[in-house]
XYZ file of C-alpha atoms in Angstrom:
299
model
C -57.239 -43.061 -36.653
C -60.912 -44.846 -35.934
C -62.529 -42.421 -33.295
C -62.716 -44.320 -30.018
C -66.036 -45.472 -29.093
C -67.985 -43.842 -26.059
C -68.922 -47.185 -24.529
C -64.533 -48.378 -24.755
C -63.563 -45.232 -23.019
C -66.518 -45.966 -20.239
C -64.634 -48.999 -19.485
C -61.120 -47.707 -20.099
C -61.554 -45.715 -16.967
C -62.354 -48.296 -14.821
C -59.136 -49.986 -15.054
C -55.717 -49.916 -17.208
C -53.472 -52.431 -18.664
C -50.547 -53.467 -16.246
C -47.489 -53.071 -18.087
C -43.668 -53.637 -17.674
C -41.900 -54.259 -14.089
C -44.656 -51.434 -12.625
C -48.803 -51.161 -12.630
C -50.125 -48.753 -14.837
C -53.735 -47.474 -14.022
C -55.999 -44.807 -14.914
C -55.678 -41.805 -13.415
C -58.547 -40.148 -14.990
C -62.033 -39.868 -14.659
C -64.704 -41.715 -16.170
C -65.221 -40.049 -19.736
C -68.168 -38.248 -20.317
C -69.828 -36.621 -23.237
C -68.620 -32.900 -22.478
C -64.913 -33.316 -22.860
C -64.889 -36.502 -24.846
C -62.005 -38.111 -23.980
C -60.507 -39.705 -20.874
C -57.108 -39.262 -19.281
C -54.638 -42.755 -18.653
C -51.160 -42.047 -17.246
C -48.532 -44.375 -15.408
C -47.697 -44.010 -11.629
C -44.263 -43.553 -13.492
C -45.064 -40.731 -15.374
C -46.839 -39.008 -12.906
C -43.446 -38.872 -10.542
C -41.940 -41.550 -8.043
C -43.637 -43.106 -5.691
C -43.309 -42.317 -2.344
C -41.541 -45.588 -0.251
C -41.119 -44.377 2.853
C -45.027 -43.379 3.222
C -46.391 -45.279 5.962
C -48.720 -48.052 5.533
C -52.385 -47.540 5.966
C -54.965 -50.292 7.365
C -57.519 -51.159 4.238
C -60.249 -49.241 6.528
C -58.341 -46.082 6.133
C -57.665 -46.744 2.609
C -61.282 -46.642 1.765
C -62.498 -44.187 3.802
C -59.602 -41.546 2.783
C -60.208 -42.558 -0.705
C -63.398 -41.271 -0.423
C -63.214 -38.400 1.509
C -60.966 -37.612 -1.314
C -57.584 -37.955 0.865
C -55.603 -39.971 -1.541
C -54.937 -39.874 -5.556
C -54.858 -43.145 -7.511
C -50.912 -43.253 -7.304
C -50.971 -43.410 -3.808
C -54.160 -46.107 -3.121
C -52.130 -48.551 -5.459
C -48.810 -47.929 -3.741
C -50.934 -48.916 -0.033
C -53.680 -51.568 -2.269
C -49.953 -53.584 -4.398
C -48.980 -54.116 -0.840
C -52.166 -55.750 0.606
C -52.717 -59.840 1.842
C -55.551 -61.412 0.220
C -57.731 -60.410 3.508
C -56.380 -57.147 3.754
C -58.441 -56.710 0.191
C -61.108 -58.180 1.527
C -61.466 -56.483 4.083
C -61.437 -53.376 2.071
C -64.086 -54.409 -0.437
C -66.262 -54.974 2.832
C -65.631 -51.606 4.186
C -66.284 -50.400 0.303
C -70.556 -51.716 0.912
C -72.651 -52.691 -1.822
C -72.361 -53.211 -5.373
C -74.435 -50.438 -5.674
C -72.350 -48.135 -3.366
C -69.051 -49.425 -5.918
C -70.892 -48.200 -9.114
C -71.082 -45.072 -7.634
C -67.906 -44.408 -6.578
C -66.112 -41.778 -9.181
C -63.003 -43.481 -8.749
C -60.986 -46.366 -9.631
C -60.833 -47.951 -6.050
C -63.029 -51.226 -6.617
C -61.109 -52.296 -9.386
C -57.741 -51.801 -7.882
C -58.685 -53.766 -5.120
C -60.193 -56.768 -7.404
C -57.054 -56.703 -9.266
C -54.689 -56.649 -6.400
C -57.019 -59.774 -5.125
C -56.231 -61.190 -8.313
C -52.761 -61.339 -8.125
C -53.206 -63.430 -5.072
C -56.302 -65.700 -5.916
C -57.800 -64.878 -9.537
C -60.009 -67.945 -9.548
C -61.489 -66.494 -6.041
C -61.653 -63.040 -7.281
C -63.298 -63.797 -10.142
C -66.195 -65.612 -8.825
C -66.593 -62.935 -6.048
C -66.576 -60.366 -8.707
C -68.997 -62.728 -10.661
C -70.890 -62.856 -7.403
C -71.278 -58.980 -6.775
C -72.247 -58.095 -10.488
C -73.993 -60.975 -11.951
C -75.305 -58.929 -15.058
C -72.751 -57.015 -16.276
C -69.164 -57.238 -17.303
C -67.971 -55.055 -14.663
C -64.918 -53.027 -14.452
C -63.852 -55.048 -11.471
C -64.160 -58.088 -13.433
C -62.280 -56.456 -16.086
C -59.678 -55.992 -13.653
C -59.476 -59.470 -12.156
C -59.239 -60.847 -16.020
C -56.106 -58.001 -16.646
C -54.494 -59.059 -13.118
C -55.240 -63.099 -14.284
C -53.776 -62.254 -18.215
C -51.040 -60.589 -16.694
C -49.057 -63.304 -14.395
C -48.101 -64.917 -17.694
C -47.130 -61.356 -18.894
C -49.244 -61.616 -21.446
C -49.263 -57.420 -22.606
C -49.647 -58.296 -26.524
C -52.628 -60.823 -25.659
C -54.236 -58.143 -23.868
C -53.851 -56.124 -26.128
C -55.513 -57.863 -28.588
C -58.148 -58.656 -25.973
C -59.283 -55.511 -25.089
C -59.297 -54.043 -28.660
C -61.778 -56.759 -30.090
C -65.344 -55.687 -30.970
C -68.214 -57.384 -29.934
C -71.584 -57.570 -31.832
C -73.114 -55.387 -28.657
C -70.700 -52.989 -29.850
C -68.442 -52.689 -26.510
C -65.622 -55.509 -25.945
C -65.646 -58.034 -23.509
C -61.743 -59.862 -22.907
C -63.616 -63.207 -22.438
C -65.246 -63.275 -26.096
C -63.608 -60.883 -28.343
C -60.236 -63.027 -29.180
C -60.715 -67.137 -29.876
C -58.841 -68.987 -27.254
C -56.888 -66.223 -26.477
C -57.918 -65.888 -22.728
C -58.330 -69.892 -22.806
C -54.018 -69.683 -23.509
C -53.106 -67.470 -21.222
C -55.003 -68.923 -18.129
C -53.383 -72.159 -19.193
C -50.177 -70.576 -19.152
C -50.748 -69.457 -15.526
C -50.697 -72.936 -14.454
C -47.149 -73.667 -16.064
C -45.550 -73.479 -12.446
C -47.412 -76.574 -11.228
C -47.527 -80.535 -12.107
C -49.880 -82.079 -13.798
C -51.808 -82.915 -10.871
C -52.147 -79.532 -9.625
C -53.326 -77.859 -12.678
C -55.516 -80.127 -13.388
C -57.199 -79.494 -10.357
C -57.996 -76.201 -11.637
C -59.681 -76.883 -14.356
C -63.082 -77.311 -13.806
C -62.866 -73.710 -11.898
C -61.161 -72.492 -14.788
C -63.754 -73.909 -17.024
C -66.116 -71.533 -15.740
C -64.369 -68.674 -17.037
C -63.697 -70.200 -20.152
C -64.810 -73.681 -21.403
C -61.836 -74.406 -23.833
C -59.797 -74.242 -20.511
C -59.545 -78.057 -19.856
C -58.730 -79.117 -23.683
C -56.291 -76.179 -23.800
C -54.478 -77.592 -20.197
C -54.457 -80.673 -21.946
C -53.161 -80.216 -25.334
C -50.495 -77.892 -24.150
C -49.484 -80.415 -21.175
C -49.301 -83.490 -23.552
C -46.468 -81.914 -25.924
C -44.270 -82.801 -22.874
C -45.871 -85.937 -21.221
C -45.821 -88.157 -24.353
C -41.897 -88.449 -24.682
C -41.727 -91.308 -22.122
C -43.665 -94.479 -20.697
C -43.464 -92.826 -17.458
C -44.398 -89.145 -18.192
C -47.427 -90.716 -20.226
C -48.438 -92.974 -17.344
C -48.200 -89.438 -14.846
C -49.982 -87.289 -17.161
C -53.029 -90.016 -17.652
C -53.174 -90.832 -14.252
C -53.509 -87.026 -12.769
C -56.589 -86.825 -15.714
C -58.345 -89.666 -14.212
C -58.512 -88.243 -11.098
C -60.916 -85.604 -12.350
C -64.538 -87.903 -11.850
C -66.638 -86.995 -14.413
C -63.983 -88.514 -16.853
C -63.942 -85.314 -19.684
C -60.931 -84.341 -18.501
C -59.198 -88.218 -18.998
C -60.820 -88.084 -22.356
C -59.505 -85.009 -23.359
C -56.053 -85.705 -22.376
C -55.523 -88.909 -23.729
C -56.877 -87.609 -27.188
C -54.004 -84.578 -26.985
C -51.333 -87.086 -25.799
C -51.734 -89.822 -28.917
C -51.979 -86.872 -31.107
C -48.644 -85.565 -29.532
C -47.226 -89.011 -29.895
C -48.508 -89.825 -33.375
C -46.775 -86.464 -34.706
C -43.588 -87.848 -33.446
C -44.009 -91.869 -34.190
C -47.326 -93.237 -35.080
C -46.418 -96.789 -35.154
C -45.797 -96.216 -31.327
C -48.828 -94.539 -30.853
C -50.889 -97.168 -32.139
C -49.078 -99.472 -30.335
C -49.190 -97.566 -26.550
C -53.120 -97.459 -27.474
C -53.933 -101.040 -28.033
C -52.317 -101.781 -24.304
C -55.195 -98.757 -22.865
C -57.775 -100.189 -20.895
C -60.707 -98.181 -22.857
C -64.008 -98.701 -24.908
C -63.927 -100.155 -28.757
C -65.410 -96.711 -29.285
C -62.771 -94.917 -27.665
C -59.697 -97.357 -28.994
C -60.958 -96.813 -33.053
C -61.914 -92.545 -32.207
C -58.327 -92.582 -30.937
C -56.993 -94.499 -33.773
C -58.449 -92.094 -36.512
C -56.898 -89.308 -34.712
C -53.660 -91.193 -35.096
C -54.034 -92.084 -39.023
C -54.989 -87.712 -39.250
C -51.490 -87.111 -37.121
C -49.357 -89.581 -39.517
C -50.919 -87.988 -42.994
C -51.381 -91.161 -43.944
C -47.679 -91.456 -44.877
C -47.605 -94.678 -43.451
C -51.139 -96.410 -43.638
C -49.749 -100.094 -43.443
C -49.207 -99.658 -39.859
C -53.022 -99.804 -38.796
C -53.510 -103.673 -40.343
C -54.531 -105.309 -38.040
C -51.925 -108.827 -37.812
């Protein structure tokens, strides 16, 4: 087996994949040069967690964290159980950046992963905001958490074990599209409307966001007149026009795979540039394999 890099097991300790029905996070420390290796085992393994513990306030979850009060089992059983302010609150009482990178402990990333559960394009840019330099655990965290509501455990996996050319990994470059498809797929519980409205945030994190929302979305809207005219309408509404573009390109493809006479047909009745109405038209004529090539003379 391919000795695992110094600089992986650095960032292994930080944070742990979630996996199954529970959480799964680090329980050791980070890994250091003397021993070599670093220790990862599930709240399961490690015994049942306690329900009937009583709840502690996010103060008191910091502060006995660091007094050393509490093992990682038990912050995750208070942190799984927190509101979107309650982490907030703890990440105040936490301090600094600087403070975080020096705690010994996985605390700051539970909390940015908890947070996003609840909000991952919010605790992603506050993540962004706090370490603007560096790939941080906690960011590494928010991206697991944001990978994970699609249960997405074999794209992970295949995240976190790609090489970069700096020789560490980073989730957000090491696998083409593959984070693009699975914050896509975390908008498949809202309409068209809605997750379009995400886009542009998503873009941030990665810019194949708002082609991927489209081309998935479009398999569906191009069946009928109506789903079409729903699906181009909640594009428009973006107002720098990219996103319309986009999705009427992945909606005529959709359609021309299915019936390209159609296609061309529903695109001479669009309201669009010369430019546009011919770039769309290739596209079409690519779709149809030019089995049928008689169908794009003009009458």
């Amino acid at each position: 087996m391919q000795e695992i890099s110094l600089i992986r097991l650095m960032w292994v300790s930080a944070m742990s994949l979630a996996a199954g029905a529970g959480y799964w996070w680090g329980a050791g420390q980070q890994a250091t040069r003397a021993d070599g290796k670093e220790r990862v085992m599930s709240a399961r393994a490690r015994g049942e967690v306690d329900v009937n513990a009583p709840r502690r306030s996010p103060v008191d979850v910091v502060r006995e964290t660091i007094k050393g009060s509490l093992d990682d089992r038990e912050q995750w059983r208070q942190i799984r159980g927190f509101s979107e302010d309650e982490v907030k609150a703890a990440i105040k009482e936490l301090g600094s950046p600087s403070r975080m990178m020096s705690l010994r402990h996985s605390l700051p990333a539970m909390l940015f992963y908890r947070w996003a559960e609840i909000d991952p394009v919010a605790a992603n840019e506050a993540a962004k905001k706090m370490f603007p330099k560096r790939f941080s655990g906690e960011r590494k965290a928010v991206i697991t958490a944001w990978i994970k509501q699609d249960g997405g455990a074999a794209a992970w996996y295949a995240v976190n074990h790609g090489e970069t050319t700096s020789g560490g990994w980073d989730c957000s470059l090491s696998v083409e599209t593959e984070v693009a498809d699975m914050l896509v797929a975390s908008l498949s519980n809202l309409d068209d409307a809605s997750a379009f409205k995400q886009a542009p945030r998503l873009d941030e994190e990665d810019s194949m966001i708002a082609v991927k929302l489209c081309e998935v979305r479009a398999r569906k809207a191009f069946m009928t007149a109506e789903s079409r005219a729903a699906f181009l309408a909640a594009a428009a509404k973006d107002p720098n026009g990219l996103l319309l573009k986009s999705a009427r390109e992945s909606l005529f493809r959709e359609w021309a795979k299915v019936d390209a006479k159609a296609a061309l047909a529903g695109l001479m009745e669009q309201s669009i540039s010369e430019e546009e109405r011919k770039s769309l038209s290739n596209d079409i004529r690519r779709e149809d394999g030019f089995k049928n090539p008689s169908i794009f003379d003009k009458p």
